[in-house]
Amino acid sequence: MVCYRVAKTGKSHTIVENLILPAAADIAGIMLGEKAKQTIQKMPSSDNTVSRRIADMAEDVLKQLLLCIKSSEFYPLQIDESTDVAGLAQLRAYVRYIYDGSVMEDILFCKPLEGRATGEEIFKVLDGFVTSHGLQWTNCVGICTDGAKAMTGRLSGLVTRVQAVAPCAVWVHCSIHREALATKGMPERLKEVLQDAVKIVNFIKARPLNSRLFSALCNEMGSDHVTLLLHTDVRWLSRGKVLTRLFELKDELKAFFIDHPFELSNRLHDEEWLTILAYLGDVFSRLNELNIGLQGFATTIFNVQDKTEAMIRKFALWTNCINENNTEAFSSLHDFLLANELSLTNSVKRDIMKHLSELSSQLRKYFPETDNSNTWIRNPFSANSTAHLPVSERESLIEISTSGALRIDFAQKLLTDFWIALHAEYPALADRALKTLLPFSTTYLCESGFSALAHRKNKYRHRLCIENDLRLRLSPIQPNITELCKSFQAHPSH
């Protein structure tokens, strides 16, 4: 149990011997007496023992996971690769499966790539794991990756190789990656404001003295924030947060640059520049909301379609509002213009409308409109386009749509759970629905898993074999500790 807590919290294996056991012995000695202290001190606590215990529990969790996957008729995969602090390319895979009437998600593996991170090498690792553990490629119904060449190459990419052994597997380009790609471009003037804003932030954040002085100034002025935020392209949410924070601290920055001259400090006195900055902070904050909305448990392709379609329509609405000098959709911009009794100039209005139009067209490019052939999956009680279904499945759909009991279940259950419950009575129709619903729509789990990996494997523990620790930390499955203990003989410390 102690080793399991160490793995769950991502702590060093030596913490048991150096901190937990001595602390437990102190507590027992003071509160329960010397005999209890001596009993606790018998617990094995070396880092090697902790590592073995974690490996045993991780193996048990993997066995339970494999049994669950094998009992599920379908499973999709989510694959991503990134480099850790030791320079190793770490390949992570997540799996989604049906268990006990619900959809479950879990980490499948995290393994280093020995050579180049090509599609061939990635598939070799993935195929080796699947075949060696007795999983069936024919049950794989989806694979979600980013758009990297190693993943999507037409001739030798991972997706091509997977589809060669898993004909039912559909490829899904991660919707979060697509949203990030769609929002990269912007008019030249807006790009210049963004670049100037980043330079202003870097002038303070990259110099420790400036950072300390600015924080002290913010404290003296009673500001809500005492520091700026750094912007990096790989952190997709950083644009909105960085620009919003910079705009909120514009008065503090004006005061700071009085004593610390900077060539771009005059931008903070330029009302047109501040207008564009406020707009950029607002629009990227809205895009951040879309990004976060695409994350989360059991997100399906329908959730992605709904949220992106809503954002595209909002862009059209906002464009019309800006054309009519209505800025209510952008709170910071609206408040700034009201407070300073300003209005949008024609040039700024054109740039904003052009940016909104480009965002709308780019989102439509990466998220094209879909046909209505699968509307019966979303709502089998008001399905229209079912002509493509076999007659037997259309008959089953009629039976479902006329059932009052199923209508009540549909209102109370998740969409995937609803179709899973129908599998016994309507297997063909439920299979068709689940093959659409189960595939991952994002690589969110892989991205969050890499954050856990970066926390666990840092410059002080760069030689750590991470998979066992990562499995216990990220998996919802509990190891069967009671059964594991029965297979060990006690070796108390002396």
Short mmCIF file of C-alpha atoms in Angstrom, two decimals:
data_model
loop_
_atom_site.label_atom_id
_atom_site.label_comp_id
_atom_site.label_asym_id
_atom_site.label_seq_id
_atom_site.Cartn_x
_atom_site.Cartn_y
_atom_site.Cartn_z
CA MET A 1 0.00 0.00 0.00
CA VAL A 2 2.84 2.40 0.78
CA CYS A 3 4.52 1.67 -2.56
CA TYR A 4 1.20 2.15 -4.34
CA ARG A 5 0.83 5.60 -2.76
CA VAL A 6 4.38 6.46 -3.83
CA ALA A 7 3.56 5.53 -7.44
CA LYS A 8 0.17 7.31 -7.36
CA THR A 9 1.72 10.57 -6.19
CA GLY A 10 4.77 10.32 -8.48
CA LYS A 11 7.32 10.48 -5.66
CA SER A 12 10.87 9.11 -5.64
CA HIS A 13 11.31 5.45 -4.63
CA THR A 14 13.78 6.47 -1.92
CA ILE A 15 11.14 8.50 -0.08
CA VAL A 16 9.95 5.39 1.79
CA GLU A 17 13.36 4.67 3.32
CA ASN A 18 14.33 8.32 3.83
CA LEU A 19 11.06 9.85 5.03
CA ILE A 20 7.93 7.69 5.26
CA LEU A 21 9.29 4.86 7.39
CA PRO A 22 11.24 7.09 9.85
CA ALA A 23 8.21 9.37 10.19
CA ALA A 24 5.87 6.41 10.76
CA ALA A 25 8.28 5.00 13.37
CA ASP A 26 8.41 8.36 15.16
CA ILE A 27 4.61 8.60 15.22
CA ALA A 28 4.23 5.03 16.47
CA GLY A 29 6.96 5.45 19.11
CA ILE A 30 5.40 8.59 20.54
CA MET A 31 1.74 7.62 20.35
CA LEU A 32 1.80 3.83 20.74
CA GLY A 33 5.09 2.99 22.45
CA GLU A 34 8.48 1.49 21.67
CA LYS A 35 7.13 -1.93 20.75
CA ALA A 36 4.95 -0.49 17.97
CA LYS A 37 7.94 1.52 16.73
CA GLN A 38 10.08 -1.60 16.50
CA THR A 39 7.32 -3.45 14.63
CA ILE A 40 7.00 -0.68 12.04
CA GLN A 41 10.76 -0.55 11.53
CA LYS A 42 10.66 -4.15 10.27
CA MET A 43 8.91 -3.07 7.07
CA PRO A 44 11.15 -3.49 3.97
CA SER A 45 11.79 -0.01 2.64
CA SER A 46 14.79 0.08 0.29
CA ASP A 47 14.38 1.73 -3.09
CA ASN A 48 14.92 -1.64 -4.83
CA THR A 49 12.10 -3.16 -2.78
CA VAL A 50 9.82 -0.27 -3.66
CA SER A 51 10.68 -0.68 -7.35
CA ARG A 52 9.91 -4.42 -7.24
CA ARG A 53 6.59 -3.84 -5.49
CA ILE A 54 5.60 -1.20 -8.05
CA ALA A 55 6.59 -3.53 -10.91
CA ASP A 56 4.49 -6.36 -9.42
CA MET A 57 1.44 -4.11 -9.00
CA ALA A 58 1.85 -2.66 -12.51
CA GLU A 59 1.97 -6.18 -13.95
CA ASP A 60 -1.20 -7.08 -12.06
CA VAL A 61 -2.98 -3.96 -13.33
CA LEU A 62 -1.87 -4.76 -16.90
CA LYS A 63 -3.24 -8.31 -16.60
CA GLN A 64 -6.59 -6.95 -15.44
CA LEU A 65 -6.60 -4.41 -18.28
CA LEU A 66 -5.83 -7.04 -20.92
CA LEU A 67 -8.66 -9.24 -19.66
CA CYS A 68 -11.05 -6.28 -19.93
CA ILE A 69 -9.90 -5.44 -23.47
CA LYS A 70 -10.23 -9.07 -24.58
CA SER A 71 -13.77 -9.19 -23.21
CA SER A 72 -14.67 -6.05 -25.18
CA GLU A 73 -15.86 -6.58 -28.74
CA PHE A 74 -14.16 -3.39 -29.96
CA TYR A 75 -11.30 -1.17 -28.87
CA PRO A 76 -9.81 2.03 -30.38
CA LEU A 77 -6.29 3.39 -29.76
CA GLN A 78 -4.79 6.79 -29.12
CA ILE A 79 -1.09 7.13 -30.02
CA ASP A 80 1.45 9.91 -29.51
CA GLU A 81 5.21 10.24 -29.25
CA SER A 82 7.39 12.82 -27.53
CA THR A 83 10.88 13.19 -26.11
CA ASP A 84 11.59 13.03 -22.38
CA VAL A 85 14.27 14.80 -20.33
CA ALA A 86 16.82 12.07 -21.11
CA GLY A 87 16.38 12.53 -24.86
CA LEU A 88 14.49 9.25 -25.32
CA ALA A 89 11.50 9.16 -27.64
CA GLN A 90 8.64 7.85 -25.52
CA LEU A 91 5.71 6.23 -27.31
CA ARG A 92 2.43 6.34 -25.37
CA ALA A 93 -0.74 4.48 -26.22
CA TYR A 94 -4.16 4.70 -24.61
CA VAL A 95 -7.06 2.34 -25.16
CA ARG A 96 -10.83 2.67 -24.85
CA TYR A 97 -12.91 -0.45 -24.22
CA ILE A 98 -16.34 -1.62 -23.09
CA TYR A 99 -16.58 -3.05 -19.59
CA ASP A 100 -19.58 -3.66 -17.35
CA GLY A 101 -21.93 -1.72 -19.63
CA SER A 102 -19.80 1.43 -19.88
CA VAL A 103 -16.87 2.83 -21.83
CA MET A 104 -13.55 2.83 -19.98
CA GLU A 105 -10.24 4.53 -20.86
CA ASP A 106 -6.78 3.45 -19.72
CA ILE A 107 -3.11 3.69 -20.54
CA LEU A 108 -2.02 0.74 -22.68
CA PHE A 109 1.74 1.27 -22.51
CA CYS A 110 4.56 3.80 -22.46
CA LYS A 111 7.68 2.49 -24.17
CA PRO A 112 10.90 4.11 -25.42
CA LEU A 113 11.77 3.97 -29.12
CA GLU A 114 15.27 2.62 -29.54
CA GLY A 115 15.99 4.15 -32.95
CA ARG A 116 14.34 6.72 -35.14
CA ALA A 117 10.75 7.69 -34.46
CA THR A 118 9.52 6.56 -37.89
CA GLY A 119 6.19 5.01 -38.73
CA GLU A 120 7.88 1.64 -39.14
CA GLU A 121 9.53 1.75 -35.70
CA ILE A 122 6.38 3.00 -34.00
CA PHE A 123 4.30 0.24 -35.58
CA LYS A 124 6.90 -2.37 -34.62
CA VAL A 125 6.56 -1.41 -30.94
CA LEU A 126 2.76 -1.21 -31.13
CA ASP A 127 2.34 -4.45 -33.06
CA GLY A 128 4.78 -6.24 -30.74
CA PHE A 129 2.70 -5.25 -27.72
CA VAL A 130 -0.64 -6.15 -29.30
CA THR A 131 0.42 -9.56 -30.62
CA SER A 132 2.52 -10.59 -27.60
CA HIS A 133 -0.40 -9.94 -25.24
CA GLY A 134 -2.97 -11.79 -27.30
CA LEU A 135 -5.03 -8.81 -28.48
CA GLN A 136 -6.83 -9.05 -31.84
CA TRP A 137 -6.12 -6.39 -34.43
CA THR A 138 -9.47 -7.15 -36.06
CA ASN A 139 -11.21 -5.70 -32.98
CA CYS A 140 -9.44 -2.36 -33.34
CA VAL A 141 -11.98 0.14 -34.70
CA GLY A 142 -10.03 3.39 -34.56
CA ILE A 143 -6.65 5.07 -34.16
CA CYS A 144 -6.25 8.71 -33.18
CA THR A 145 -2.94 10.52 -33.75
CA ASP A 146 -1.60 13.95 -34.55
CA GLY A 147 -0.79 14.91 -38.15
CA ALA A 148 2.95 14.12 -38.03
CA LYS A 149 4.41 12.44 -41.11
CA ALA A 150 5.51 9.38 -39.11
CA MET A 151 1.87 8.87 -38.12
CA THR A 152 0.03 9.72 -41.33
CA GLY A 153 2.46 8.98 -44.18
CA ARG A 154 0.53 7.52 -47.12
CA LEU A 155 2.99 4.69 -47.80
CA SER A 156 4.79 3.94 -44.54
CA GLY A 157 3.01 5.92 -41.82
CA LEU A 158 1.70 4.29 -38.67
CA VAL A 159 -1.95 4.69 -39.68
CA THR A 160 -1.37 2.96 -43.02
CA ARG A 161 0.35 0.02 -41.33
CA VAL A 162 -2.35 -0.29 -38.66
CA GLN A 163 -5.13 -0.25 -41.24
CA ALA A 164 -3.35 -3.03 -43.14
CA VAL A 165 -3.83 -5.38 -40.15
CA ALA A 166 -6.99 -3.75 -38.75
CA PRO A 167 -9.32 -3.06 -41.72
CA CYS A 168 -12.07 -1.65 -39.47
CA ALA A 169 -9.79 0.96 -37.88
CA VAL A 170 -10.64 4.51 -38.92
CA TRP A 171 -8.06 7.25 -38.52
CA VAL A 172 -9.00 10.37 -36.58
CA HIS A 173 -6.76 13.44 -36.71
CA CYS A 174 -6.70 14.84 -33.16
CA SER A 175 -9.29 17.63 -33.02
CA ILE A 176 -7.19 19.67 -30.57
CA HIS A 177 -4.26 19.61 -33.01
CA ARG A 178 -6.58 20.62 -35.83
CA GLU A 179 -7.96 23.52 -33.82
CA ALA A 180 -4.41 24.69 -33.01
CA LEU A 181 -3.45 24.53 -36.70
CA ALA A 182 -6.57 26.43 -37.73
CA THR A 183 -5.79 29.35 -35.41
CA LYS A 184 -2.15 29.89 -36.39
CA GLY A 185 -2.66 32.44 -39.15
CA MET A 186 -3.62 36.09 -38.66
CA PRO A 187 -3.34 39.42 -40.52
CA GLU A 188 0.11 41.01 -40.50
CA ARG A 189 -0.84 43.90 -38.26
CA LEU A 190 -2.31 41.63 -35.61
CA LYS A 191 0.76 39.42 -35.82
CA GLU A 192 2.99 42.46 -35.17
CA VAL A 193 0.96 43.33 -32.05
CA LEU A 194 1.35 39.75 -30.81
CA GLN A 195 5.10 39.82 -31.44
CA ASP A 196 5.48 43.17 -29.66
CA ALA A 197 3.46 41.85 -26.71
CA VAL A 198 5.72 38.80 -26.44
CA LYS A 199 8.83 41.04 -26.50
CA ILE A 200 7.42 43.21 -23.71
CA VAL A 201 6.71 40.14 -21.61
CA ASN A 202 10.17 38.71 -22.29
CA PHE A 203 11.86 41.98 -21.30
CA ILE A 204 10.47 41.49 -17.80
CA LYS A 205 10.20 37.71 -17.44
CA ALA A 206 13.62 36.90 -18.90
CA ARG A 207 15.41 39.21 -16.45
CA PRO A 208 15.08 38.13 -12.79
CA LEU A 209 15.69 41.66 -11.46
CA ASN A 210 13.00 43.15 -13.70
CA SER A 211 10.63 40.36 -12.72
CA ARG A 212 11.16 41.00 -8.99
CA LEU A 213 10.79 44.76 -9.35
CA PHE A 214 7.64 44.40 -11.42
CA SER A 215 6.09 42.04 -8.86
CA ALA A 216 6.90 44.52 -6.08
CA LEU A 217 5.30 47.32 -8.10
CA CYS A 218 2.14 45.26 -8.68
CA ASN A 219 1.91 44.55 -4.95
CA GLU A 220 2.26 48.24 -4.13
CA MET A 221 -0.47 49.14 -6.64
CA GLY A 222 -2.82 46.46 -5.27
CA SER A 223 -3.08 44.61 -8.56
CA ASP A 224 -5.01 41.36 -8.97
CA HIS A 225 -1.90 39.78 -10.53
CA VAL A 226 1.77 40.22 -9.68
CA THR A 227 3.45 38.56 -12.64
CA LEU A 228 3.22 38.23 -16.40
CA LEU A 229 2.95 34.90 -18.25
CA LEU A 230 5.33 33.52 -20.86
CA HIS A 231 4.11 32.54 -24.32
CA THR A 232 5.24 29.41 -26.15
CA ASP A 233 3.73 27.99 -29.34
CA VAL A 234 3.59 24.43 -27.99
CA ARG A 235 1.37 25.55 -25.13
CA TRP A 236 -1.84 26.01 -27.05
CA LEU A 237 -3.63 27.92 -24.31
CA SER A 238 -0.83 30.40 -23.72
CA ARG A 239 -1.83 33.02 -26.32
CA GLY A 240 -5.11 33.90 -24.68
CA LYS A 241 -3.73 33.79 -21.15
CA VAL A 242 -0.57 35.78 -21.93
CA LEU A 243 -2.33 38.54 -23.87
CA THR A 244 -5.18 38.84 -21.37
CA ARG A 245 -2.75 39.11 -18.46
CA LEU A 246 -0.64 41.69 -20.32
CA PHE A 247 -3.70 43.80 -21.06
CA GLU A 248 -4.91 43.60 -17.44
CA LEU A 249 -1.50 44.83 -16.23
CA LYS A 250 -1.08 47.61 -18.80
CA ASP A 251 -1.25 50.40 -16.18
CA GLU A 252 1.36 48.67 -14.01
CA LEU A 253 3.58 48.26 -17.08
CA LYS A 254 3.30 51.97 -17.91
CA ALA A 255 4.48 52.81 -14.39
CA PHE A 256 7.27 50.23 -14.55
CA PHE A 257 8.69 51.54 -17.84
CA ILE A 258 9.00 55.07 -16.43
CA ASP A 259 12.09 53.94 -14.48
CA HIS A 260 13.07 51.07 -16.79
CA PRO A 261 13.04 52.37 -20.38
CA PHE A 262 12.27 49.90 -23.15
CA GLU A 263 12.01 50.58 -26.86
CA LEU A 264 8.50 49.12 -27.11
CA SER A 265 7.11 50.84 -24.00
CA ASN A 266 5.44 53.51 -26.16
CA ARG A 267 3.10 50.80 -27.47
CA LEU A 268 1.30 50.92 -24.12
CA HIS A 269 0.32 54.54 -24.82
CA ASP A 270 -0.93 53.78 -28.33
CA GLU A 271 -4.72 53.43 -28.12
CA GLU A 272 -4.95 51.57 -31.44
CA TRP A 273 -2.28 49.05 -30.34
CA LEU A 274 -4.08 48.51 -27.05
CA THR A 275 -7.36 48.04 -28.91
CA ILE A 276 -5.86 45.23 -30.99
CA LEU A 277 -4.23 43.72 -27.89
CA ALA A 278 -7.58 43.66 -26.08
CA TYR A 279 -9.22 42.01 -29.08
CA LEU A 280 -6.50 39.36 -29.39
CA GLY A 281 -6.75 38.54 -25.70
CA ASP A 282 -10.53 38.14 -26.00
CA VAL A 283 -10.62 36.09 -29.20
CA PHE A 284 -7.87 33.70 -28.09
CA SER A 285 -9.60 33.29 -24.74
CA ARG A 286 -12.69 32.19 -26.68
CA LEU A 287 -10.54 29.76 -28.66
CA ASN A 288 -9.12 28.45 -25.38
CA GLU A 289 -12.68 27.67 -24.31
CA LEU A 290 -13.12 25.62 -27.48
CA ASN A 291 -9.80 23.84 -26.85
CA ILE A 292 -10.80 22.90 -23.30
CA GLY A 293 -14.25 21.85 -24.48
CA LEU A 294 -12.68 19.29 -26.82
CA GLN A 295 -10.90 17.65 -23.89
CA GLY A 296 -12.33 15.34 -21.29
CA PHE A 297 -13.57 11.81 -20.75
CA ALA A 298 -15.37 9.85 -23.50
CA THR A 299 -15.46 12.74 -25.98
CA THR A 300 -17.04 11.52 -29.23
CA ILE A 301 -16.96 12.76 -32.79
CA PHE A 302 -20.42 14.26 -32.28
CA ASN A 303 -19.22 16.40 -29.37
CA VAL A 304 -16.41 17.73 -31.59
CA GLN A 305 -18.79 18.47 -34.45
CA ASP A 306 -21.17 20.38 -32.18
CA LYS A 307 -18.53 22.53 -30.53
CA THR A 308 -16.63 23.42 -33.72
CA GLU A 309 -19.84 24.15 -35.63
CA ALA A 310 -20.93 26.47 -32.81
CA MET A 311 -17.60 28.30 -32.94
CA ILE A 312 -17.77 28.73 -36.74
CA ARG A 313 -21.24 30.26 -36.40
CA LYS A 314 -20.01 32.52 -33.60
CA PHE A 315 -17.26 33.82 -35.88
CA ALA A 316 -19.91 34.80 -38.44
CA LEU A 317 -21.96 36.51 -35.71
CA TRP A 318 -18.94 38.37 -34.34
CA THR A 319 -17.95 39.53 -37.82
CA ASN A 320 -21.39 41.09 -38.30
CA CYS A 321 -21.23 42.67 -34.85
CA ILE A 322 -17.84 44.24 -35.51
CA ASN A 323 -19.11 45.55 -38.85
CA GLU A 324 -21.89 47.29 -36.89
CA ASN A 325 -19.40 48.62 -34.27
CA ASN A 326 -20.85 46.27 -31.66
CA THR A 327 -18.03 44.90 -29.46
CA GLU A 328 -20.09 43.30 -26.68
CA ALA A 329 -18.84 39.82 -27.63
CA PHE A 330 -15.29 40.83 -26.58
CA SER A 331 -15.43 41.94 -22.96
CA SER A 332 -11.93 43.44 -22.56
CA LEU A 333 -12.18 45.31 -25.86
CA HIS A 334 -15.68 46.55 -25.07
CA ASP A 335 -14.74 47.80 -21.59
CA PHE A 336 -11.57 49.48 -22.90
CA LEU A 337 -13.43 51.36 -25.62
CA LEU A 338 -16.17 52.48 -23.20
CA ALA A 339 -13.73 53.57 -20.49
CA ASN A 340 -11.72 55.68 -22.91
CA GLU A 341 -14.68 56.88 -25.01
CA LEU A 342 -13.19 55.35 -28.14
CA SER A 343 -14.56 53.53 -31.17
CA LEU A 344 -12.97 51.14 -33.61
CA THR A 345 -11.08 52.81 -36.43
CA ASN A 346 -11.78 51.61 -39.96
CA SER A 347 -8.34 49.99 -40.30
CA VAL A 348 -8.65 48.07 -37.00
CA LYS A 349 -12.20 47.04 -37.88
CA ARG A 350 -11.01 45.66 -41.24
CA ASP A 351 -8.18 43.70 -39.57
CA ILE A 352 -10.49 42.22 -36.94
CA MET A 353 -13.13 41.25 -39.51
CA LYS A 354 -10.46 39.72 -41.74
CA HIS A 355 -9.06 37.74 -38.80
CA LEU A 356 -12.48 36.43 -37.80
CA SER A 357 -13.22 35.49 -41.39
CA GLU A 358 -9.90 33.64 -41.70
CA LEU A 359 -10.51 31.80 -38.44
CA SER A 360 -13.91 30.70 -39.68
CA SER A 361 -12.60 29.47 -43.03
CA GLN A 362 -9.64 27.67 -41.44
CA LEU A 363 -11.85 25.92 -38.90
CA ARG A 364 -14.15 24.84 -41.74
CA LYS A 365 -11.11 23.54 -43.64
CA TYR A 366 -9.99 21.36 -40.73
CA PHE A 367 -13.53 20.48 -39.61
CA PRO A 368 -15.55 20.03 -42.83
CA GLU A 369 -19.29 19.66 -42.73
CA THR A 370 -20.46 16.07 -42.30
CA ASP A 371 -23.40 14.30 -43.88
CA ASN A 372 -26.48 13.30 -41.92
CA SER A 373 -26.07 9.57 -42.41
CA ASN A 374 -25.28 8.99 -38.72
CA THR A 375 -27.97 11.14 -37.13
CA TRP A 376 -29.81 7.95 -36.10
CA ILE A 377 -26.90 7.18 -33.75
CA ARG A 378 -27.29 10.50 -31.96
CA ASN A 379 -31.05 10.21 -31.70
CA PRO A 380 -32.67 6.95 -32.84
CA PHE A 381 -36.11 8.40 -32.01
CA SER A 382 -36.02 11.08 -34.71
CA ALA A 383 -33.84 9.51 -37.36
CA ASN A 384 -34.40 10.57 -40.96
CA SER A 385 -31.48 9.45 -43.16
CA THR A 386 -31.44 5.67 -42.76
CA ALA A 387 -31.70 4.59 -46.41
CA HIS A 388 -28.07 3.40 -46.35
CA LEU A 389 -28.84 0.86 -43.62
CA PRO A 390 -29.81 -2.74 -44.41
CA VAL A 391 -33.53 -3.50 -44.12
CA SER A 392 -33.04 -5.65 -41.01
CA GLU A 393 -31.27 -2.80 -39.21
CA ARG A 394 -33.94 -0.32 -40.27
CA GLU A 395 -36.53 -2.66 -38.80
CA SER A 396 -34.55 -2.76 -35.54
CA LEU A 397 -34.37 1.04 -35.54
CA ILE A 398 -38.16 1.23 -35.91
CA GLU A 399 -38.58 -1.05 -32.91
CA ILE A 400 -36.21 1.12 -30.86
CA SER A 401 -37.84 4.40 -31.89
CA THR A 402 -41.30 3.18 -30.87
CA SER A 403 -40.27 1.87 -27.45
CA GLY A 404 -41.31 4.13 -24.58
CA ALA A 405 -38.99 2.36 -22.12
CA LEU A 406 -35.99 2.87 -24.39
CA ARG A 407 -36.92 6.52 -24.82
CA ILE A 408 -36.65 6.93 -21.03
CA ASP A 409 -33.29 5.10 -20.99
CA PHE A 410 -32.03 7.32 -23.80
CA ALA A 411 -32.77 10.44 -21.75
CA GLN A 412 -30.99 9.08 -18.67
CA LYS A 413 -27.86 7.42 -20.09
CA LEU A 414 -24.77 8.49 -21.94
CA LEU A 415 -25.05 7.87 -25.66
CA THR A 416 -22.39 5.14 -25.63
CA ASP A 417 -23.95 3.43 -22.60
CA PHE A 418 -27.34 3.47 -24.32
CA TRP A 419 -26.04 1.61 -27.37
CA ILE A 420 -24.00 -0.81 -25.24
CA ALA A 421 -27.18 -1.75 -23.38
CA LEU A 422 -28.90 -2.49 -26.71
CA HIS A 423 -26.13 -4.79 -27.93
CA ALA A 424 -27.75 -8.00 -26.66
CA GLU A 425 -31.09 -7.34 -28.37
CA TYR A 426 -29.93 -5.45 -31.48
CA PRO A 427 -26.30 -6.55 -32.05
CA ALA A 428 -25.90 -5.46 -35.69
CA LEU A 429 -27.27 -1.95 -35.15
CA ALA A 430 -25.41 -1.49 -31.85
CA ASP A 431 -22.13 -2.61 -33.45
CA ARG A 432 -22.54 -0.05 -36.21
CA ALA A 433 -23.24 2.69 -33.66
CA LEU A 434 -20.37 1.75 -31.34
CA LYS A 435 -17.86 1.66 -34.20
CA THR A 436 -18.70 5.33 -34.73
CA LEU A 437 -18.84 6.36 -31.06
CA LEU A 438 -15.85 4.53 -29.60
CA PRO A 439 -12.85 5.97 -31.54
CA PHE A 440 -10.95 8.73 -29.74
CA SER A 441 -11.42 12.22 -31.14
CA THR A 442 -8.32 13.73 -29.48
CA THR A 443 -4.90 12.74 -28.15
CA TYR A 444 -5.70 14.56 -24.91
CA LEU A 445 -4.90 11.54 -22.72
CA CYS A 446 -1.47 11.14 -24.31
CA GLU A 447 -0.73 14.84 -23.80
CA SER A 448 -1.76 14.75 -20.15
CA GLY A 449 0.16 11.48 -19.74
CA PHE A 450 3.31 13.19 -20.96
CA SER A 451 2.83 15.87 -18.32
CA ALA A 452 2.78 13.10 -15.70
CA LEU A 453 5.87 11.57 -17.32
CA ALA A 454 7.73 14.89 -17.26
CA HIS A 455 6.89 15.30 -13.56
CA ARG A 456 8.00 11.76 -12.73
CA LYS A 457 11.11 11.58 -14.93
CA ASN A 458 13.07 14.78 -14.39
CA LYS A 459 16.75 15.75 -14.43
CA TYR A 460 17.25 14.15 -11.02
CA ARG A 461 15.67 10.84 -12.10
CA HIS A 462 16.49 10.74 -15.80
CA ARG A 463 17.48 7.04 -15.82
CA LEU A 464 14.17 5.87 -14.36
CA CYS A 465 12.25 3.17 -16.25
CA ILE A 466 8.97 5.01 -16.22
CA GLU A 467 6.29 2.60 -17.49
CA ASN A 468 5.45 0.82 -14.23
CA ASP A 469 5.19 4.04 -12.20
CA LEU A 470 3.19 5.71 -14.95
CA ARG A 471 0.75 2.81 -15.22
CA LEU A 472 -0.07 2.88 -11.49
CA ARG A 473 -0.39 6.65 -11.49
CA LEU A 474 -2.67 6.94 -14.52
CA SER A 475 -4.68 3.73 -14.54
CA PRO A 476 -8.12 3.69 -12.84
CA ILE A 477 -7.69 -0.05 -12.19
CA GLN A 478 -6.71 -0.96 -8.62
CA PRO A 479 -4.01 -3.63 -8.15
CA ASN A 480 -5.13 -6.72 -6.24
CA ILE A 481 -2.74 -6.18 -3.33
CA THR A 482 -4.23 -8.91 -1.14
CA GLU A 483 -3.59 -11.59 -3.76
CA LEU A 484 -0.12 -10.22 -4.52
CA CYS A 485 0.84 -10.41 -0.85
CA LYS A 486 -0.13 -14.10 -0.69
CA SER A 487 2.54 -14.92 -3.25
CA PHE A 488 5.36 -13.36 -1.16
CA GLN A 489 7.23 -14.59 1.85
CA ALA A 490 7.83 -11.94 4.51
CA HIS A 491 11.40 -10.70 4.87
CA PRO A 492 11.31 -8.16 7.72
CA SER A 493 14.20 -5.77 8.09
CA HIS A 494 16.63 -6.32 10.97
#
